[in-house]
mmCIF file of C-alpha atoms in Angstrom:
data_model
loop_
_atom_site.group_PDB
_atom_site.id
_atom_site.type_symbol
_atom_site.label_atom_id
_atom_site.label_comp_id
_atom_site.label_asym_id
_atom_site.label_seq_id
_atom_site.Cartn_x
_atom_site.Cartn_y
_atom_site.Cartn_z
ATOM 1 C CA UNK O 1034 101.093 168.897 88.043
ATOM 2 C CA UNK O 1035 99.897 165.531 86.538
ATOM 3 C CA UNK O 1036 98.001 165.468 83.136
ATOM 4 C CA UNK O 1037 94.940 163.902 84.886
ATOM 5 C CA UNK O 1038 94.664 167.327 86.823
ATOM 6 C CA UNK O 1039 94.207 169.170 83.825
ATOM 7 C CA UNK O 1040 92.720 166.519 81.647
ATOM 8 C CA UNK O 1041 89.573 165.762 83.715
ATOM 9 C CA UNK O 1042 88.531 169.359 84.798
ATOM 10 C CA UNK O 1043 85.031 170.187 83.888
ATOM 11 C CA UNK O 1044 84.225 172.246 81.034
ATOM 12 C CA UNK O 1045 80.830 173.298 82.317
ATOM 13 C CA UNK O 1046 82.329 176.148 84.602
ATOM 14 C CA UNK O 1047 80.336 179.083 85.973
ATOM 15 C CA UNK O 1048 79.813 182.496 84.531
ATOM 16 C CA UNK O 1049 82.279 184.377 86.245
ATOM 17 C CA UNK O 1050 80.946 187.794 84.632
ATOM 18 C CA UNK O 1051 79.349 190.124 86.800
ATOM 19 C CA UNK O 1052 76.326 191.802 85.482
ATOM 20 C CA UNK O 1053 77.773 194.921 84.223
ATOM 21 C CA UNK O 1054 80.453 193.512 82.319
ATOM 22 C CA UNK O 1055 79.844 193.672 78.701
ATOM 23 C CA UNK O 1056 83.638 192.715 77.996
ATOM 24 C CA UNK O 1057 82.709 189.088 79.478
ATOM 25 C CA UNK O 1058 79.978 188.113 76.973
ATOM 26 C CA UNK O 1059 82.249 186.591 74.917
ATOM 27 C CA UNK O 1060 84.578 184.839 77.493
ATOM 28 C CA UNK O 1061 81.149 182.365 78.565
ATOM 29 C CA UNK O 1062 81.111 181.192 74.968
ATOM 30 C CA UNK O 1063 85.149 180.547 74.943
ATOM 31 C CA UNK O 1064 85.220 178.790 78.336
ATOM 32 C CA UNK O 1065 84.620 175.536 76.819
ATOM 33 C CA UNK O 1066 87.848 175.581 75.410
ATOM 34 C CA UNK O 1067 89.878 175.782 78.651
ATOM 35 C CA UNK O 1068 90.657 172.460 79.137
ATOM 36 C CA UNK O 1069 92.135 172.163 75.664
ATOM 37 C CA UNK O 1070 94.226 175.274 76.264
ATOM 38 C CA UNK O 1071 95.175 174.014 79.648
ATOM 39 C CA UNK O 1072 96.055 170.892 78.363
ATOM 40 C CA UNK O 1073 98.255 172.049 75.325
ATOM 41 C CA UNK O 1074 99.892 174.430 77.982
ATOM 42 C CA UNK O 1075 100.473 171.761 80.409
ATOM 43 C CA UNK O 1076 101.765 169.376 78.105
ATOM 44 C CA UNK O 1077 104.406 171.954 77.046
ATOM 45 C CA UNK O 1078 105.152 173.105 80.377
ATOM 46 C CA UNK O 1079 105.832 169.217 81.130
ATOM 47 C CA UNK O 1080 108.324 168.960 78.332
ATOM 48 C CA UNK O 1081 110.384 171.732 79.129
ATOM 49 C CA UNK O 1082 110.942 171.298 82.383
ATOM 50 C CA UNK O 1083 111.511 167.503 82.334
ATOM 51 C CA UNK O 1084 115.072 167.852 81.287
ATOM 52 C CA UNK O 1085 116.053 170.162 83.780
ATOM 53 C CA UNK O 1086 114.559 168.141 86.403
ATOM 54 C CA UNK O 1087 116.608 164.799 84.942
ATOM 55 C CA UNK O 1088 119.786 166.263 85.745
ATOM 56 C CA UNK O 1089 119.284 167.235 89.582
ATOM 57 C CA UNK O 1090 120.718 165.246 91.835
ATOM 58 C CA UNK O 1091 119.245 163.154 95.161
ATOM 59 C CA UNK O 1092 121.365 165.523 96.961
ATOM 60 C CA UNK O 1093 119.673 168.746 95.401
ATOM 61 C CA UNK O 1094 116.577 167.326 95.558
ATOM 62 C CA UNK O 1095 116.660 166.822 99.132
ATOM 63 C CA UNK O 1096 117.708 170.192 99.695
ATOM 64 C CA UNK O 1097 114.364 171.465 97.704
ATOM 65 C CA UNK O 1098 112.229 169.868 100.538
ATOM 66 C CA UNK O 1099 111.602 172.771 102.891
ATOM 67 C CA UNK O 1100 109.163 172.363 105.498
ATOM 68 C CA UNK O 1101 106.866 174.782 104.095
ATOM 69 C CA UNK O 1102 106.706 172.698 100.732
ATOM 70 C CA UNK O 1103 105.939 169.546 103.212
ATOM 71 C CA UNK O 1104 102.963 171.324 104.477
ATOM 72 C CA UNK O 1105 101.929 172.467 101.259
ATOM 73 C CA UNK O 1106 101.913 169.016 99.795
ATOM 74 C CA UNK O 1107 100.399 167.555 103.350
ATOM 75 C CA UNK O 1108 97.457 170.313 102.430
ATOM 76 C CA UNK O 1109 97.149 170.364 98.923
ATOM 77 C CA UNK O 1110 95.496 172.587 96.651
ATOM 78 C CA UNK O 1111 91.594 171.920 97.817
ATOM 79 C CA UNK O 1112 92.981 172.946 100.997
ATOM 80 C CA UNK O 1113 94.640 175.899 100.529
ATOM 81 C CA UNK O 1114 91.799 176.987 98.399
ATOM 82 C CA UNK O 1115 89.642 176.421 101.408
ATOM 83 C CA UNK O 1116 91.623 178.126 103.631
ATOM 84 C CA UNK O 1117 92.483 181.050 101.517
ATOM 85 C CA UNK O 1118 88.475 181.770 100.334
ATOM 86 C CA UNK O 1119 87.826 181.625 104.128
ATOM 87 C CA UNK O 1120 90.197 184.499 104.810
ATOM 88 C CA UNK O 1121 89.702 186.631 102.085
ATOM 89 C CA UNK O 1122 85.505 186.295 103.001
ATOM 90 C CA UNK O 1123 86.430 187.423 106.301
ATOM 91 C CA UNK O 1124 88.547 190.357 104.505
ATOM 92 C CA UNK O 1125 85.377 191.197 102.629
ATOM 93 C CA UNK O 1126 83.312 191.514 105.608
ATOM 94 C CA UNK O 1127 86.131 193.746 107.093
ATOM 95 C CA UNK O 1128 85.798 195.956 104.018
ATOM 96 C CA UNK O 1129 81.872 197.024 104.316
ATOM 97 C CA UNK O 1130 82.493 200.670 104.801
ATOM 98 C CA UNK O 1131 82.209 203.975 102.618
ATOM 99 C CA UNK O 1132 85.169 203.583 99.962
ATOM 100 C CA UNK O 1133 86.560 205.189 96.587
ATOM 101 C CA UNK O 1134 86.208 202.503 93.601
ATOM 102 C CA UNK O 1135 89.051 201.649 91.792
ATOM 103 C CA UNK O 1136 89.785 199.617 88.677
ATOM 104 C CA UNK O 1137 89.436 196.712 90.472
ATOM 105 C CA UNK O 1138 85.762 197.294 91.296
ATOM 106 C CA UNK O 1139 82.711 195.602 89.325
ATOM 107 C CA UNK O 1140 79.353 197.625 89.297
ATOM 108 C CA UNK O 1141 77.935 194.359 90.853
ATOM 109 C CA UNK O 1142 79.516 191.318 92.388
ATOM 110 C CA UNK O 1143 80.389 188.482 90.360
ATOM 111 C CA UNK O 1144 77.846 185.585 90.332
ATOM 112 C CA UNK O 1145 80.422 182.735 91.001
ATOM 113 C CA UNK O 1146 81.423 182.460 94.565
ATOM 114 C CA UNK O 1147 84.640 183.582 95.479
ATOM 115 C CA UNK O 1148 85.708 179.596 96.845
ATOM 116 C CA UNK O 1149 84.822 178.110 93.189
ATOM 117 C CA UNK O 1150 86.363 181.454 91.358
ATOM 118 C CA UNK O 1151 89.834 180.505 93.087
ATOM 119 C CA UNK O 1152 89.190 176.660 92.604
ATOM 120 C CA UNK O 1153 88.945 177.681 88.624
ATOM 121 C CA UNK O 1154 92.086 179.926 88.882
ATOM 122 C CA UNK O 1155 94.081 177.150 90.740
ATOM 123 C CA UNK O 1156 93.205 174.755 88.406
ATOM 124 C CA UNK O 1157 93.277 176.506 85.078
ATOM 125 C CA UNK O 1158 96.055 179.068 86.250
ATOM 126 C CA UNK O 1159 98.243 175.769 86.382
ATOM 127 C CA UNK O 1160 100.685 177.241 89.145
ATOM 128 C CA UNK O 1161 102.019 176.172 91.862
ATOM 129 C CA UNK O 1162 100.450 175.953 95.412
ATOM 130 C CA UNK O 1163 102.741 177.979 96.684
ATOM 131 C CA UNK O 1164 101.799 181.033 94.673
ATOM 132 C CA UNK O 1165 98.383 180.723 96.506
ATOM 133 C CA UNK O 1166 100.130 182.054 99.546
ATOM 134 C CA UNK O 1167 102.340 184.600 97.869
ATOM 135 C CA UNK O 1168 98.638 186.060 96.559
ATOM 136 C CA UNK O 1169 98.162 186.313 99.575
ATOM 137 C CA UNK O 1170 101.043 188.300 100.578
ATOM 138 C CA UNK O 1171 100.908 190.710 97.969
ATOM 139 C CA UNK O 1172 97.015 191.747 98.652
ATOM 140 C CA UNK O 1173 98.240 192.116 102.143
ATOM 141 C CA UNK O 1174 100.888 194.436 101.257
ATOM 142 C CA UNK O 1175 98.328 196.726 99.182
ATOM 143 C CA UNK O 1176 96.245 196.740 102.302
ATOM 144 C CA UNK O 1177 99.137 197.820 104.420
ATOM 145 C CA UNK O 1178 100.840 200.395 101.898
ATOM 146 C CA UNK O 1179 97.613 202.128 100.953
ATOM 147 C CA UNK O 1180 94.914 202.325 104.412
ATOM 148 C CA UNK O 1181 92.768 203.536 102.357
ATOM 149 C CA UNK O 1182 92.035 200.830 99.987
ATOM 150 C CA UNK O 1183 89.548 198.773 100.988
ATOM 151 C CA UNK O 1184 88.711 194.973 99.602
ATOM 152 C CA UNK O 1185 85.202 194.111 99.375
ATOM 153 C CA UNK O 1186 82.594 191.710 97.403
ATOM 154 C CA UNK O 1187 83.079 194.192 94.189
ATOM 155 C CA UNK O 1188 87.102 193.915 93.874
ATOM 156 C CA UNK O 1189 88.102 190.649 95.559
ATOM 157 C CA UNK O 1190 88.053 188.532 92.207
ATOM 158 C CA UNK O 1191 90.099 191.018 89.983
ATOM 159 C CA UNK O 1192 92.402 191.128 92.906
ATOM 160 C CA UNK O 1193 92.569 187.619 93.502
ATOM 161 C CA UNK O 1194 93.237 186.971 90.355
ATOM 162 C CA UNK O 1195 95.572 189.235 89.478
ATOM 163 C CA UNK O 1196 97.819 188.713 92.277
ATOM 164 C CA UNK O 1197 97.897 184.916 91.569
ATOM 165 C CA UNK O 1198 99.079 185.681 87.810
ATOM 166 C CA UNK O 1199 102.008 188.226 89.256
ATOM 167 C CA UNK O 1200 103.091 185.371 91.857
ATOM 168 C CA UNK O 1201 102.917 182.797 89.200
ATOM 169 C CA UNK O 1202 104.941 184.603 86.654
ATOM 170 C CA UNK O 1203 107.505 185.770 89.541
ATOM 171 C CA UNK O 1204 107.898 182.417 91.137
ATOM 172 C CA UNK O 1205 107.395 179.445 88.754
ATOM 173 C CA UNK O 1206 109.733 178.774 85.720
ATOM 174 C CA UNK O 1207 106.532 178.412 83.313
ATOM 175 C CA UNK O 1208 103.595 181.093 82.898
ATOM 176 C CA UNK O 1209 101.468 181.642 80.086
ATOM 177 C CA UNK O 1210 100.238 184.493 77.856
ATOM 178 C CA UNK O 1211 97.538 186.887 79.654
ATOM 179 C CA UNK O 1212 95.562 186.174 76.889
ATOM 180 C CA UNK O 1213 94.850 182.414 78.453
ATOM 181 C CA UNK O 1214 95.153 183.998 82.034
ATOM 182 C CA UNK O 1215 92.567 186.780 81.338
ATOM 183 C CA UNK O 1216 90.097 183.997 79.571
ATOM 184 C CA UNK O 1217 90.548 181.848 82.644
ATOM 185 C CA UNK O 1218 89.936 184.865 84.854
ATOM 186 C CA UNK O 1219 86.553 186.089 82.977
ATOM 187 C CA UNK O 1220 87.977 189.317 81.645
ATOM 188 C CA UNK O 1221 89.053 190.907 78.557
ATOM 189 C CA UNK O 1222 93.095 190.646 77.597
ATOM 190 C CA UNK O 1223 93.060 194.392 77.673
ATOM 191 C CA UNK O 1224 91.254 195.096 80.987
ATOM 192 C CA UNK O 1225 93.439 192.271 82.632
ATOM 193 C CA UNK O 1226 96.586 194.102 81.150
ATOM 194 C CA UNK O 1227 95.552 197.316 83.089
ATOM 195 C CA UNK O 1228 94.848 195.314 86.297
ATOM 196 C CA UNK O 1229 98.301 193.836 86.483
ATOM 197 C CA UNK O 1230 100.207 196.994 85.918
ATOM 198 C CA UNK O 1231 97.808 198.647 88.655
ATOM 199 C CA UNK O 1232 98.793 196.038 90.887
ATOM 200 C CA UNK O 1233 102.371 196.170 90.243
ATOM 201 C CA UNK O 1234 102.321 200.165 91.099
ATOM 202 C CA UNK O 1235 100.007 199.483 94.315
ATOM 203 C CA UNK O 1236 102.637 197.591 95.484
ATOM 204 C CA UNK O 1237 105.772 199.440 94.149
ATOM 205 C CA UNK O 1238 106.872 196.023 92.130
ATOM 206 C CA UNK O 1239 107.749 194.499 95.806
ATOM 207 C CA UNK O 1240 107.004 190.531 94.619
ATOM 208 C CA UNK O 1241 109.769 189.103 96.191
ATOM 209 C CA UNK O 1242 108.389 187.348 99.660
ATOM 210 C CA UNK O 1243 111.509 185.854 101.842
ATOM 211 C CA UNK O 1244 111.212 181.988 102.984
ATOM 212 C CA UNK O 1245 110.607 183.269 107.182
ATOM 213 C CA UNK O 1246 107.584 186.059 105.561
ATOM 214 C CA UNK O 1247 105.852 183.248 103.387
ATOM 215 C CA UNK O 1248 106.120 180.701 106.433
ATOM 216 C CA UNK O 1249 104.584 183.114 108.736
ATOM 217 C CA UNK O 1250 101.336 183.606 106.166
ATOM 218 C CA UNK O 1251 101.529 180.158 105.340
ATOM 219 C CA UNK O 1252 101.101 179.232 109.432
ATOM 220 C CA UNK O 1253 98.302 181.650 110.049
ATOM 221 C CA UNK O 1254 96.166 180.609 107.051
ATOM 222 C CA UNK O 1255 96.280 177.060 107.766
ATOM 223 C CA UNK O 1256 97.133 176.820 111.703
ATOM 224 C CA UNK O 1257 93.996 177.109 113.597
ATOM 225 C CA UNK O 1258 93.597 179.623 116.572
ATOM 226 C CA UNK O 1259 95.743 181.957 115.190
ATOM 227 C CA UNK O 1260 94.249 185.413 114.700
ATOM 228 C CA UNK O 1261 94.053 186.724 110.635
ATOM 229 C CA UNK O 1262 96.154 189.454 109.698
ATOM 230 C CA UNK O 1263 92.942 191.339 109.063
ATOM 231 C CA UNK O 1264 91.172 190.978 112.823
#
């Protein structure tokens, strides 16, 4: 990620809290600090990874370039966010049935639009673009492993923010403290810790995604005409 991406990100971020979330009152006052936090984290990340990259041979670099990474590069973060938001909204529509509330549920839907929220997470989490695909895989695993679990407008924001953090921690070389992630997500850190723990139990700690599975989800997300998983 380039330094420009974090340095030019707007500090006028929407309030991500739902009307019932008293724990988020303090978060909105801290949102203006996100650019400073993100820039500081990014500089630390860049310095810690640059020496390792310099030691790579050209052959190793060539080996790292797979068809999936090339697709991700062509589509870009904005394209992935748009496609994932569209799929998540489709999933929310399918979840309009009576179901039991979970720790991920808010009493009222958050005021921020899902695509804007995803863009916020992708910008300030500073994770690799592939983590957006992994987050999708993890949420789908919850649905498959727990058929009674319903994804809806009340829980989709917490699900995607938690899933994306777990993807970053499992996949990326560098990740950040939950206090920082919680600020970006718009919840207090204690709640975020509980969400993370519950999510891991729901997927039985299955965070590994094989390359062929990753390619399949990437293709279904981006290729027009293919049926989504939850149709």
